[in-house]
Structures are given as C-alpha cells and as structure tokens.
Amino acid sequence: MTRQRPQTFTDVIHDPLDELAASKPKPARERVSESEAQRLAAESGFTPRGVAFVKSFDARSLRSTDRTAQLNISVRPETKRRFWQFAHEHGFKAGEDALVALLEMGSPTKDVNGPAE
C-alpha cells in the first residue's frame, strides 16, 4: 500500500497566466473638469451644502485627566465638532471648562443646581 505524493511543480497543461499576456488594459476614462461637473450638477438640480472649510484639530489635546466623573450625551457629529471648535477658539483646555462657560452664559444666575425661579 504505497501512495505517491502529487507533484507540485509539474508541467501545467492549461496555465491561466498564459491568457493574461493576451489581455489588454481598459482605456482610461476622460476626466470631467471641475467647472463642467459643477455646471452639470446645477443643471440636474443639485445644490451644494455651502459648508465653509473649518480647520480641523485634535480635540484630545483639549482634554484633561484630573476629572473623576464622566458625562455622556448623544449628539450629532456636527454638534460635537461645533462644541470642540468653540472650546478651541476660546482657549479652553478641557471640555468641562467649555461646558461650564456655556452653562454660565445661558444661566441668568450663577446657580447651576436647577432652573432659576
């Protein structure tokens, strides 16, 4: 009972790589200029959002590690971006500092324990 192991590198009868040499690349599609794309978009009723470019920054640089409690709220990505942009533009080093400033701006009194009566 002797089995013979199949040969790995024997001659291949039908090598698919032989067909590769006969293939040709697809011709490159012509790129449409940006002005032409904008014209076509306007003709088909597409209107851009008109969002101004805002320099991005890493919000992790604004966070501090001395905090002992955590506040988790669900917000839209745009709201989160606006919050960290506010913090960055006003020089806050931590999200808590920016949040406290916003609370103080919106509160008629300095008491943040509940609504003013």
GROMACS .gro file of N, CA, C and O in nm:
model
  468
    1MET      N    1   0.084  -0.117   0.000
    1MET     CA    2   0.000   0.000   0.000
    1MET      C    3   0.089   0.124   0.000
    1MET      O    4   0.114   0.182   0.102
    2THR      N    5   0.132   0.162  -0.114
    2THR     CA    6   0.219   0.277  -0.129
    2THR      C    7   0.146   0.386  -0.205
    2THR      O    8   0.097   0.361  -0.315
    3ARG      N    9   0.142   0.503  -0.143
    3ARG     CA   10   0.080   0.616  -0.212
    3ARG      C   11   0.190   0.707  -0.260
    3ARG      O   12   0.291   0.726  -0.193
    4GLN      N   13   0.166   0.767  -0.375
    4GLN     CA   14   0.264   0.860  -0.427
    4GLN      C   15   0.208   1.001  -0.413
    4GLN      O   16   0.094   1.028  -0.449
    5ARG      N   17   0.291   1.086  -0.360
    5ARG     CA   18   0.251   1.225  -0.339
    5ARG      C   19   0.245   1.297  -0.473
    5ARG      O   20   0.333   1.282  -0.557
    6PRO      N   21   0.138   1.380  -0.494
    6PRO     CA   22   0.129   1.453  -0.621
    6PRO      C   23   0.243   1.554  -0.633
    6PRO      O   24   0.285   1.613  -0.534
    7GLN      N   25   0.289   1.572  -0.752
    7GLN     CA   26   0.397   1.666  -0.778
    7GLN      C   27   0.341   1.809  -0.785
    7GLN      O   28   0.245   1.834  -0.856
    8THR      N   29   0.402   1.898  -0.711
    8THR     CA   30   0.354   2.036  -0.706
    8THR      C   31   0.395   2.115  -0.830
    8THR      O   32   0.320   2.193  -0.883
    9PHE      N   33   0.515   2.094  -0.876
    9PHE     CA   34   0.568   2.176  -0.984
    9PHE      C   35   0.578   2.099  -1.115
    9PHE      O   36   0.675   2.112  -1.188
   10THR      N   37   0.477   2.024  -1.145
   10THR     CA   38   0.478   1.955  -1.275
   10THR      C   39   0.430   2.051  -1.382
   10THR      O   40   0.377   2.158  -1.354
   11ASP      N   41   0.448   2.014  -1.505
   11ASP     CA   42   0.403   2.097  -1.616
   11ASP      C   43   0.251   2.113  -1.609
   11ASP      O   44   0.178   2.017  -1.591
   12VAL      N   45   0.208   2.234  -1.623
   12VAL     CA   46   0.066   2.265  -1.620
   12VAL      C   47   0.015   2.258  -1.764
   12VAL      O   48   0.072   2.318  -1.854
   13ILE      N   49  -0.095   2.184  -1.781
   13ILE     CA   50  -0.150   2.171  -1.916
   13ILE      C   51  -0.216   2.300  -1.958
   13ILE      O   52  -0.196   2.349  -2.068
   14HIS      N   53  -0.297   2.356  -1.870
   14HIS     CA   54  -0.367   2.480  -1.903
   14HIS      C   55  -0.330   2.584  -1.797
   14HIS      O   56  -0.384   2.584  -1.687
   15ASP      N   57  -0.238   2.670  -1.830
   15ASP     CA   58  -0.193   2.772  -1.736
   15ASP      C   59  -0.274   2.900  -1.759
   15ASP      O   60  -0.265   2.960  -1.867
   16PRO      N   61  -0.355   2.946  -1.661
   16PRO     CA   62  -0.435   3.067  -1.680
   16PRO      C   63  -0.350   3.192  -1.699
   16PRO      O   64  -0.395   3.290  -1.756
   17LEU      N   65  -0.226   3.189  -1.655
   17LEU     CA   66  -0.140   3.305  -1.672
   17LEU      C   67  -0.100   3.325  -1.818
   17LEU      O   68  -0.060   3.435  -1.856
   18ASP      N   69  -0.110   3.220  -1.898
   18ASP     CA   70  -0.081   3.236  -2.042
   18ASP      C   71  -0.183   3.329  -2.107
   18ASP      O   72  -0.151   3.402  -2.200
   19GLU      N   73  -0.307   3.326  -2.058
   19GLU     CA   74  -0.411   3.412  -2.113
   19GLU      C   75  -0.394   3.558  -2.069
   19GLU      O   76  -0.445   3.648  -2.132
   20LEU      N   77  -0.322   3.578  -1.961
   20LEU     CA   78  -0.301   3.712  -1.909
   20LEU      C   79  -0.222   3.799  -2.007
   20LEU      O   80  -0.248   3.917  -2.022
   21ALA      N   81  -0.128   3.739  -2.077
   21ALA     CA   82  -0.046   3.815  -2.171
   21ALA      C   83  -0.130   3.868  -2.287
   21ALA      O   84  -0.097   3.972  -2.345
   22ALA      N   85  -0.238   3.800  -2.321
   22ALA     CA   86  -0.322   3.843  -2.432
   22ALA      C   87  -0.422   3.951  -2.392
   22ALA      O   88  -0.480   4.016  -2.478
   23SER      N   89  -0.440   3.973  -2.263
   23SER     CA   90  -0.537   4.074  -2.220
   23SER      C   91  -0.479   4.213  -2.235
   23SER      O   92  -0.358   4.233  -2.231
   24LYS      N   93  -0.567   4.309  -2.251
   24LYS     CA   94  -0.524   4.448  -2.269
   24LYS      C   95  -0.595   4.534  -2.165
   24LYS      O   96  -0.709   4.507  -2.129
   25PRO      N   97  -0.531   4.639  -2.116
   25PRO     CA   98  -0.595   4.725  -2.016
   25PRO      C   99  -0.710   4.805  -2.077
   25PRO      O  100  -0.710   4.834  -2.196
   26LYS      N  101  -0.805   4.836  -1.994
   26LYS     CA  102  -0.916   4.920  -2.039
   26LYS      C  103  -0.864   5.060  -2.064
   26LYS      O  104  -0.776   5.109  -1.991
   27PRO      N  105  -0.917   5.128  -2.164
   27PRO     CA  106  -0.871   5.265  -2.186
   27PRO      C  107  -0.919   5.355  -2.071
   27PRO      O  108  -1.027   5.335  -2.015
   28ALA      N  109  -0.837   5.451  -2.035
   28ALA     CA  110  -0.870   5.542  -1.926
   28ALA      C  111  -0.986   5.631  -1.967
   28ALA      O  112  -0.993   5.677  -2.081
   29ARG      N  113  -1.079   5.651  -1.871
   29ARG     CA  114  -1.191   5.740  -1.900
   29ARG      C  115  -1.144   5.884  -1.891
   29ARG      O  116  -1.058   5.917  -1.809
   30GLU      N  117  -1.204   5.965  -1.970
   30GLU     CA  118  -1.169   6.107  -1.971
   30GLU      C  119  -1.229   6.173  -1.847
   30GLU      O  120  -1.347   6.158  -1.817
   31ARG      N  121  -1.147   6.247  -1.774
   31ARG     CA  122  -1.195   6.316  -1.654
   31ARG      C  123  -1.269   6.442  -1.694
   31ARG      O  124  -1.228   6.515  -1.784
   32VAL      N  125  -1.376   6.468  -1.621
   32VAL     CA  126  -1.454   6.588  -1.644
   32VAL      C  127  -1.395   6.698  -1.556
   32VAL      O  128  -1.361   6.675  -1.440
   33SER      N  129  -1.381   6.817  -1.611
   33SER     CA  130  -1.325   6.927  -1.533
   33SER      C  131  -1.420   6.965  -1.419
   33SER      O  132  -1.540   6.937  -1.424
   34GLU      N  133  -1.367   7.030  -1.316
   34GLU     CA  134  -1.448   7.067  -1.200
   34GLU      C  135  -1.559   7.164  -1.239
   34GLU      O  136  -1.673   7.154  -1.193
   35SER      N  137  -1.526   7.259  -1.326
   35SER     CA  138  -1.628   7.355  -1.368
   35SER      C  139  -1.740   7.287  -1.447
   35SER      O  140  -1.857   7.320  -1.432
   36GLU      N  141  -1.702   7.190  -1.529
   36GLU     CA  142  -1.803   7.114  -1.604
   36GLU      C  143  -1.889   7.032  -1.508
   36GLU      O  144  -2.011   7.025  -1.525
   37ALA      N  145  -1.828   6.972  -1.407
   37ALA     CA  146  -1.904   6.894  -1.309
   37ALA      C  147  -2.001   6.983  -1.232
   37ALA      O  148  -2.116   6.945  -1.207
   38GLN      N  149  -1.958   7.104  -1.196
   38GLN     CA  150  -2.046   7.197  -1.126
   38GLN      C  151  -2.162   7.240  -1.215
   38GLN      O  152  -2.275   7.253  -1.169
   39ARG      N  153  -2.134   7.262  -1.344
   39ARG     CA  154  -2.239   7.300  -1.437
   39ARG      C  155  -2.342   7.188  -1.451
   39ARG      O  156  -2.463   7.212  -1.445
   40LEU      N  157  -2.293   7.065  -1.467
   40LEU     CA  158  -2.385   6.951  -1.480
   40LEU      C  159  -2.467   6.931  -1.352
   40LEU      O  160  -2.586   6.899  -1.358
   41ALA      N  161  -2.404   6.952  -1.237
   41ALA     CA  162  -2.476   6.938  -1.110
   41ALA      C  163  -2.586   7.044  -1.099
   41ALA      O  164  -2.698   7.015  -1.055
   42ALA      N  165  -2.556   7.167  -1.139
   42ALA     CA  166  -2.655   7.274  -1.133
   42ALA      C  167  -2.771   7.246  -1.228
   42ALA      O  168  -2.887   7.270  -1.195
   43GLU      N  169  -2.741   7.192  -1.346
   43GLU     CA  170  -2.847   7.160  -1.442
   43GLU      C  171  -2.939   7.051  -1.391
   43GLU      O  172  -3.058   7.051  -1.419
   44SER      N  173  -2.885   6.956  -1.313
   44SER     CA  174  -2.969   6.849  -1.264
   44SER      C  175  -3.032   6.878  -1.129
   44SER      O  176  -3.096   6.793  -1.070
   45GLY      N  177  -3.015   7.001  -1.079
   45GLY     CA  178  -3.084   7.042  -0.958
   45GLY      C  179  -3.008   7.017  -0.830
   45GLY      O  180  -3.061   7.036  -0.721
   46PHE      N  181  -2.884   6.974  -0.838
   46PHE     CA  182  -2.805   6.951  -0.718
   46PHE      C  183  -2.755   7.084  -0.664
   46PHE      O  184  -2.702   7.166  -0.737
   47THR      N  185  -2.776   7.105  -0.535
   47THR     CA  186  -2.725   7.227  -0.472
   47THR      C  187  -2.629   7.187  -0.362
   47THR      O  188  -2.662   7.103  -0.277
   48PRO      N  189  -2.511   7.245  -0.358
   48PRO     CA  190  -2.414   7.209  -0.253
   48PRO      C  191  -2.460   7.262  -0.118
   48PRO      O  192  -2.541   7.354  -0.110
   49ARG      N  193  -2.407   7.205  -0.014
   49ARG     CA  194  -2.444   7.246   0.122
   49ARG      C  195  -2.392   7.384   0.156
   49ARG      O  196  -2.445   7.451   0.241
   50GLY      N  197  -2.284   7.423   0.096
   50GLY     CA  198  -2.227   7.553   0.125
   50GLY      C  199  -2.156   7.559   0.259
   50GLY      O  200  -2.148   7.663   0.322
   51VAL      N  201  -2.102   7.446   0.304
   51VAL     CA  202  -2.031   7.442   0.431
   51VAL      C  203  -1.893   7.501   0.411
   51VAL      O  204  -1.819   7.459   0.323
   52ALA      N  205  -1.859   7.598   0.492
   52ALA     CA  206  -1.727   7.658   0.482
   52ALA      C  207  -1.624   7.563   0.541
   52ALA      O  208  -1.652   7.489   0.636
   53PHE      N  209  -1.506   7.564   0.487
   53PHE     CA  210  -1.398   7.479   0.535
   53PHE      C  211  -1.355   7.527   0.673
   53PHE      O  212  -1.330   7.645   0.694
   54VAL      N  213  -1.350   7.434   0.766
   54VAL     CA  214  -1.306   7.466   0.902
   54VAL      C  215  -1.178   7.386   0.927
   54VAL      O  216  -1.175   7.265   0.905
   55LYS      N  217  -1.076   7.455   0.973
   55LYS     CA  218  -0.950   7.388   1.002
   55LYS      C  219  -0.974   7.284   1.110
   55LYS      O  220  -1.030   7.314   1.216
   56SER      N  221  -0.935   7.161   1.084
   56SER     CA  222  -0.958   7.056   1.183
   56SER      C  223  -0.849   7.060   1.289
   56SER      O  224  -0.739   7.108   1.267
   57PHE      N  225  -0.884   7.009   1.404
   57PHE     CA  226  -0.789   7.000   1.514
   57PHE      C  227  -0.822   6.875   1.593
   57PHE      O  228  -0.931   6.820   1.584
   58ASP      N  229  -0.728   6.830   1.671
   58ASP     CA  230  -0.745   6.710   1.751
   58ASP      C  231  -0.802   6.749   1.887
   58ASP      O  232  -0.734   6.812   1.967
   59ALA      N  233  -0.927   6.713   1.913
   59ALA     CA  234  -0.993   6.752   2.037
   59ALA      C  235  -0.930   6.685   2.158
   59ALA      O  236  -0.947   6.732   2.270
   60ARG      N  237  -0.856   6.576   2.138
   60ARG     CA  238  -0.794   6.510   2.253
   60ARG      C  239  -0.696   6.602   2.324
   60ARG      O  240  -0.672   6.589   2.443
   61SER      N  241  -0.639   6.697   2.251
   61SER     CA  242  -0.545   6.790   2.313
   61SER      C  243  -0.614   6.884   2.412
   61SER      O  244  -0.548   6.948   2.493
   62LEU      N  245  -0.746   6.893   2.406
   62LEU     CA  246  -0.820   6.983   2.494
   62LEU      C  247  -0.866   6.913   2.622
   62LEU      O  248  -0.921   6.976   2.712
   63ARG      N  249  -0.846   6.785   2.632
   63ARG     CA  250  -0.898   6.710   2.746
   63ARG      C  251  -0.795   6.701   2.857
   63ARG      O  252  -0.676   6.697   2.835
   64SER      N  253  -0.846   6.693   2.979
   64SER     CA  254  -0.759   6.680   3.095
   64SER      C  255  -0.791   6.549   3.165
   64SER      O  256  -0.899   6.494   3.151
   65THR      N  257  -0.698   6.499   3.243
   65THR     CA  258  -0.719   6.370   3.308
   65THR      C  259  -0.754   6.382   3.457
   65THR      O  260  -0.766   6.281   3.524
   66ASP      N  261  -0.768   6.502   3.511
   66ASP     CA  262  -0.796   6.519   3.654
   66ASP      C  263  -0.943   6.503   3.688
   66ASP      O  264  -0.984   6.534   3.799
   67ARG      N  265  -1.024   6.458   3.600
   67ARG     CA  266  -1.168   6.450   3.622
   67ARG      C  267  -1.204   6.316   3.686
   67ARG      O  268  -1.146   6.213   3.656
   68THR      N  269  -1.305   6.319   3.777
   68THR     CA  270  -1.345   6.196   3.846
   68THR      C  271  -1.484   6.150   3.804
   68THR      O  272  -1.525   6.040   3.840
   69ALA      N  273  -1.561   6.232   3.734
   69ALA     CA  274  -1.694   6.194   3.688
   69ALA      C  275  -1.699   6.213   3.537
   69ALA      O  276  -1.621   6.290   3.480
   70GLN      N  277  -1.789   6.141   3.475
   70GLN     CA  278  -1.799   6.148   3.330
   70GLN      C  279  -1.942   6.177   3.289
   70GLN      O  280  -2.036   6.123   3.345
   71LEU      N  281  -1.959   6.264   3.190
   71LEU     CA  282  -2.089   6.300   3.137
   71LEU      C  283  -2.095   6.249   2.993
   71LEU      O  284  -2.016   6.290   2.909
   72ASN      N  285  -2.187   6.157   2.968
   72ASN     CA  286  -2.202   6.102   2.833
   72ASN      C  287  -2.337   6.146   2.777
   72ASN      O  288  -2.441   6.118   2.836
   73ILE      N  289  -2.335   6.214   2.665
   73ILE     CA  290  -2.459   6.253   2.599
   73ILE      C  291  -2.446   6.219   2.451
   73ILE      O  292  -2.336   6.220   2.395
   74SER      N  293  -2.558   6.188   2.391
   74SER     CA  294  -2.559   6.158   2.248
   74SER      C  295  -2.586   6.287   2.171
   74SER      O  296  -2.683   6.357   2.199
   75VAL      N  297  -2.499   6.317   2.078
   75VAL     CA  298  -2.513   6.436   1.996
   75VAL      C  299  -2.483   6.400   1.851
   75VAL      O  300  -2.424   6.296   1.822
   76ARG      N  301  -2.524   6.489   1.762
   76ARG     CA  302  -2.491   6.470   1.622
   76ARG      C  303  -2.343   6.503   1.603
   76ARG      O  304  -2.286   6.583   1.677
   77PRO      N  305  -2.279   6.443   1.503
   77PRO     CA  306  -2.138   6.473   1.478
   77PRO      C  307  -2.111   6.622   1.459
   77PRO      O  308  -2.009   6.674   1.505
   78GLU      N  309  -2.203   6.693   1.394
   78GLU     CA  310  -2.185   6.837   1.372
   78GLU      C  311  -2.186   6.912   1.505
   78GLU      O  312  -2.108   7.005   1.525
   79THR      N  313  -2.272   6.871   1.600
   79THR     CA  314  -2.277   6.936   1.731
   79THR      C  315  -2.147   6.912   1.807
   79THR      O  316  -2.093   7.004   1.870
   80LYS      N  317  -2.097   6.791   1.800
   80LYS     CA  318  -1.971   6.759   1.867
   80LYS      C  319  -1.858   6.842   1.809
   80LYS      O  320  -1.776   6.899   1.882
   81ARG      N  321  -1.853   6.853   1.676
   81ARG     CA  322  -1.749   6.932   1.611
   81ARG      C  323  -1.759   7.078   1.652
   81ARG      O  324  -1.659   7.141   1.684
   82ARG      N  325  -1.883   7.132   1.658
   82ARG     CA  326  -1.902   7.272   1.697
   82ARG      C  327  -1.860   7.295   1.842
   82ARG      O  328  -1.803   7.398   1.874
   83PHE      N  329  -1.890   7.198   1.931
   83PHE     CA  330  -1.851   7.212   2.071
   83PHE      C  331  -1.700   7.221   2.085
   83PHE      O  332  -1.647   7.310   2.151
   84TRP      N  333  -1.629   7.128   2.021
   84TRP     CA  334  -1.483   7.129   2.033
   84TRP      C  335  -1.422   7.248   1.960
   84TRP      O  336  -1.320   7.301   2.002
   85GLN      N  337  -1.486   7.294   1.856
   85GLN     CA  338  -1.438   7.416   1.788
   85GLN      C  339  -1.454   7.536   1.881
   85GLN      O  340  -1.365   7.619   1.891
   86PHE      N  341  -1.569   7.545   1.950
   86PHE     CA  342  -1.592   7.652   2.048
   86PHE      C  343  -1.485   7.648   2.156
   86PHE      O  344  -1.426   7.750   2.191
   87ALA      N  345  -1.459   7.528   2.208
   87ALA     CA  346  -1.359   7.514   2.314
   87ALA      C  347  -1.221   7.558   2.265
   87ALA      O  348  -1.149   7.630   2.335
   88HIS      N  349  -1.187   7.517   2.146
   88HIS     CA  350  -1.056   7.551   2.089
   88HIS      C  351  -1.043   7.702   2.064
   88HIS      O  352  -0.943   7.762   2.099
   89GLU      N  353  -1.147   7.760   2.005
   89GLU     CA  354  -1.142   7.902   1.971
   89GLU      C  355  -1.139   7.992   2.095
   89GLU      O  356  -1.088   8.103   2.090
   90HIS      N  357  -1.195   7.945   2.207
   90HIS     CA  358  -1.199   8.026   2.328
   90HIS      C  359  -1.088   7.988   2.427
   90HIS      O  360  -1.087   8.037   2.541
   91GLY      N  361  -0.997   7.902   2.385
   91GLY     CA  362  -0.879   7.871   2.465
   91GLY      C  363  -0.902   7.778   2.581
   91GLY      O  364  -0.819   7.771   2.672
   92PHE      N  365  -1.012   7.702   2.582
   92PHE     CA  366  -1.035   7.608   2.691
   92PHE      C  367  -0.946   7.486   2.672
   92PHE      O  368  -0.930   7.436   2.562
   93LYS      N  369  -0.888   7.437   2.781
   93LYS     CA  370  -0.800   7.321   2.775
   93LYS      C  371  -0.875   7.191   2.802
   93LYS      O  372  -0.823   7.084   2.776
   94ALA      N  373  -0.995   7.199   2.856
   94ALA     CA  374  -1.074   7.080   2.886
   94ALA      C  375  -1.219   7.105   2.846
   94ALA      O  376  -1.267   7.218   2.852
   95GLY      N  377  -1.287   6.997   2.809
   95GLY     CA  378  -1.427   7.007   2.772
   95GLY      C  379  -1.513   7.059   2.886
   95GLY      O  380  -1.609   7.132   2.864
   96GLU      N  381  -1.478   7.022   3.009
   96GLU     CA  382  -1.555   7.069   3.124
   96GLU      C  383  -1.551   7.221   3.135
   96GLU      O  384  -1.653   7.285   3.162
   97ASP      N  385  -1.435   7.279   3.112
   97ASP     CA  386  -1.423   7.425   3.121
   97ASP      C  387  -1.512   7.493   3.017
   97ASP      O  388  -1.579   7.592   3.046
   98ALA      N  389  -1.517   7.438   2.897
   98ALA     CA  390  -1.602   7.494   2.792
   98ALA      C  391  -1.749   7.476   2.828
   98ALA      O  392  -1.831   7.567   2.809
   99LEU      N  393  -1.784   7.360   2.883
   99LEU     CA  394  -1.922   7.334   2.922
   99LEU      C  395  -1.966   7.428   3.033
   99LEU      O  396  -2.076   7.483   3.028
  100VAL      N  397  -1.882   7.450   3.133
  100VAL     CA  398  -1.915   7.541   3.243
  100VAL      C  399  -1.936   7.682   3.188
  100VAL      O  400  -2.030   7.752   3.228
  101ALA      N  401  -1.850   7.725   3.097
  101ALA     CA  402  -1.865   7.859   3.038
  101ALA      C  403  -1.997   7.871   2.964
  101ALA      O  404  -2.067   7.972   2.974
  102LEU      N  405  -2.035   7.766   2.890
  102LEU     CA  406  -2.163   7.769   2.818
  102LEU      C  407  -2.280   7.772   2.916
  102LEU      O  408  -2.379   7.842   2.894
  103LEU      N  409  -2.270   7.696   3.025
  103LEU     CA  410  -2.377   7.695   3.125
  103LEU      C  411  -2.391   7.832   3.189
  103LEU      O  412  -2.501   7.880   3.213
  104GLU      N  413  -2.278   7.896   3.218
  104GLU     CA  414  -2.283   8.028   3.281
  104GLU      C  415  -2.337   8.133   3.184
  104GLU      O  416  -2.406   8.225   3.226
  105MET      N  417  -2.307   8.118   3.056
  105MET     CA  418  -2.359   8.213   2.958
  105MET      C  419  -2.510   8.200   2.945
  105MET      O  420  -2.580   8.300   2.925
  106GLY      N  421  -2.563   8.078   2.958
  106GLY     CA  422  -2.705   8.056   2.939
  106GLY      C  423  -2.788   8.070   3.064
  106GLY      O  424  -2.910   8.069   3.059
  107SER      N  425  -2.724   8.083   3.179
  107SER     CA  426  -2.796   8.089   3.305
  107SER      C  427  -2.810   8.234   3.352
  107SER      O  428  -2.711   8.306   3.359
  108PRO      N  429  -2.933   8.278   3.387
  108PRO     CA  430  -2.949   8.415   3.437
  108PRO      C  431  -2.883   8.434   3.572
  108PRO      O  432  -2.846   8.544   3.609
  109THR      N  433  -2.866   8.328   3.648
  109THR     CA  434  -2.794   8.334   3.775
  109THR      C  435  -2.676   8.239   3.766
  109THR      O  436  -2.667   8.156   3.677
  110LYS      N  437  -2.587   8.248   3.863
  110LYS     CA  438  -2.470   8.160   3.863
  110LYS      C  439  -2.502   8.024   3.924
  110LYS      O  440  -2.419   7.936   3.926
  111ASP      N  441  -2.625   8.004   3.975
  111ASP     CA  442  -2.664   7.877   4.035
  111ASP      C  443  -2.695   7.777   3.925
  111ASP      O  444  -2.788   7.798   3.847
  112VAL      N  445  -2.619   7.669   3.920
  112VAL     CA  446  -2.645   7.569   3.817
  112VAL      C  447  -2.711   7.445   3.876
  112VAL      O  448  -2.714   7.341   3.814
  113ASN      N  449  -2.764   7.455   4.000
  113ASN     CA  450  -2.828   7.342   4.065
  113ASN      C  451  -2.971   7.318   4.015
  113ASN      O  452  -3.030   7.217   4.045
  114GLY      N  453  -3.025   7.411   3.942
  114GLY     CA  454  -3.160   7.393   3.892
  114GLY      C  455  -3.203   7.517   3.816
  114GLY      O  456  -3.129   7.615   3.810
  115PRO      N  457  -3.323   7.516   3.760
  115PRO     CA  458  -3.369   7.632   3.685
  115PRO      C  459  -3.393   7.752   3.775
  115PRO      O  460  -3.433   7.736   3.891
  116ALA      N  461  -3.367   7.870   3.725
  116ALA     CA  462  -3.391   7.993   3.802
  116ALA      C  463  -3.539   8.016   3.814
  116ALA      O  464  -3.615   7.991   3.722
  117GLU      N  465  -3.581   8.066   3.930
  117GLU     CA  466  -3.725   8.086   3.951
  117GLU      C  467  -3.762   8.231   3.944
  117GLU      O  468  -3.693   8.320   3.967
   0.00000   0.00000   0.00000
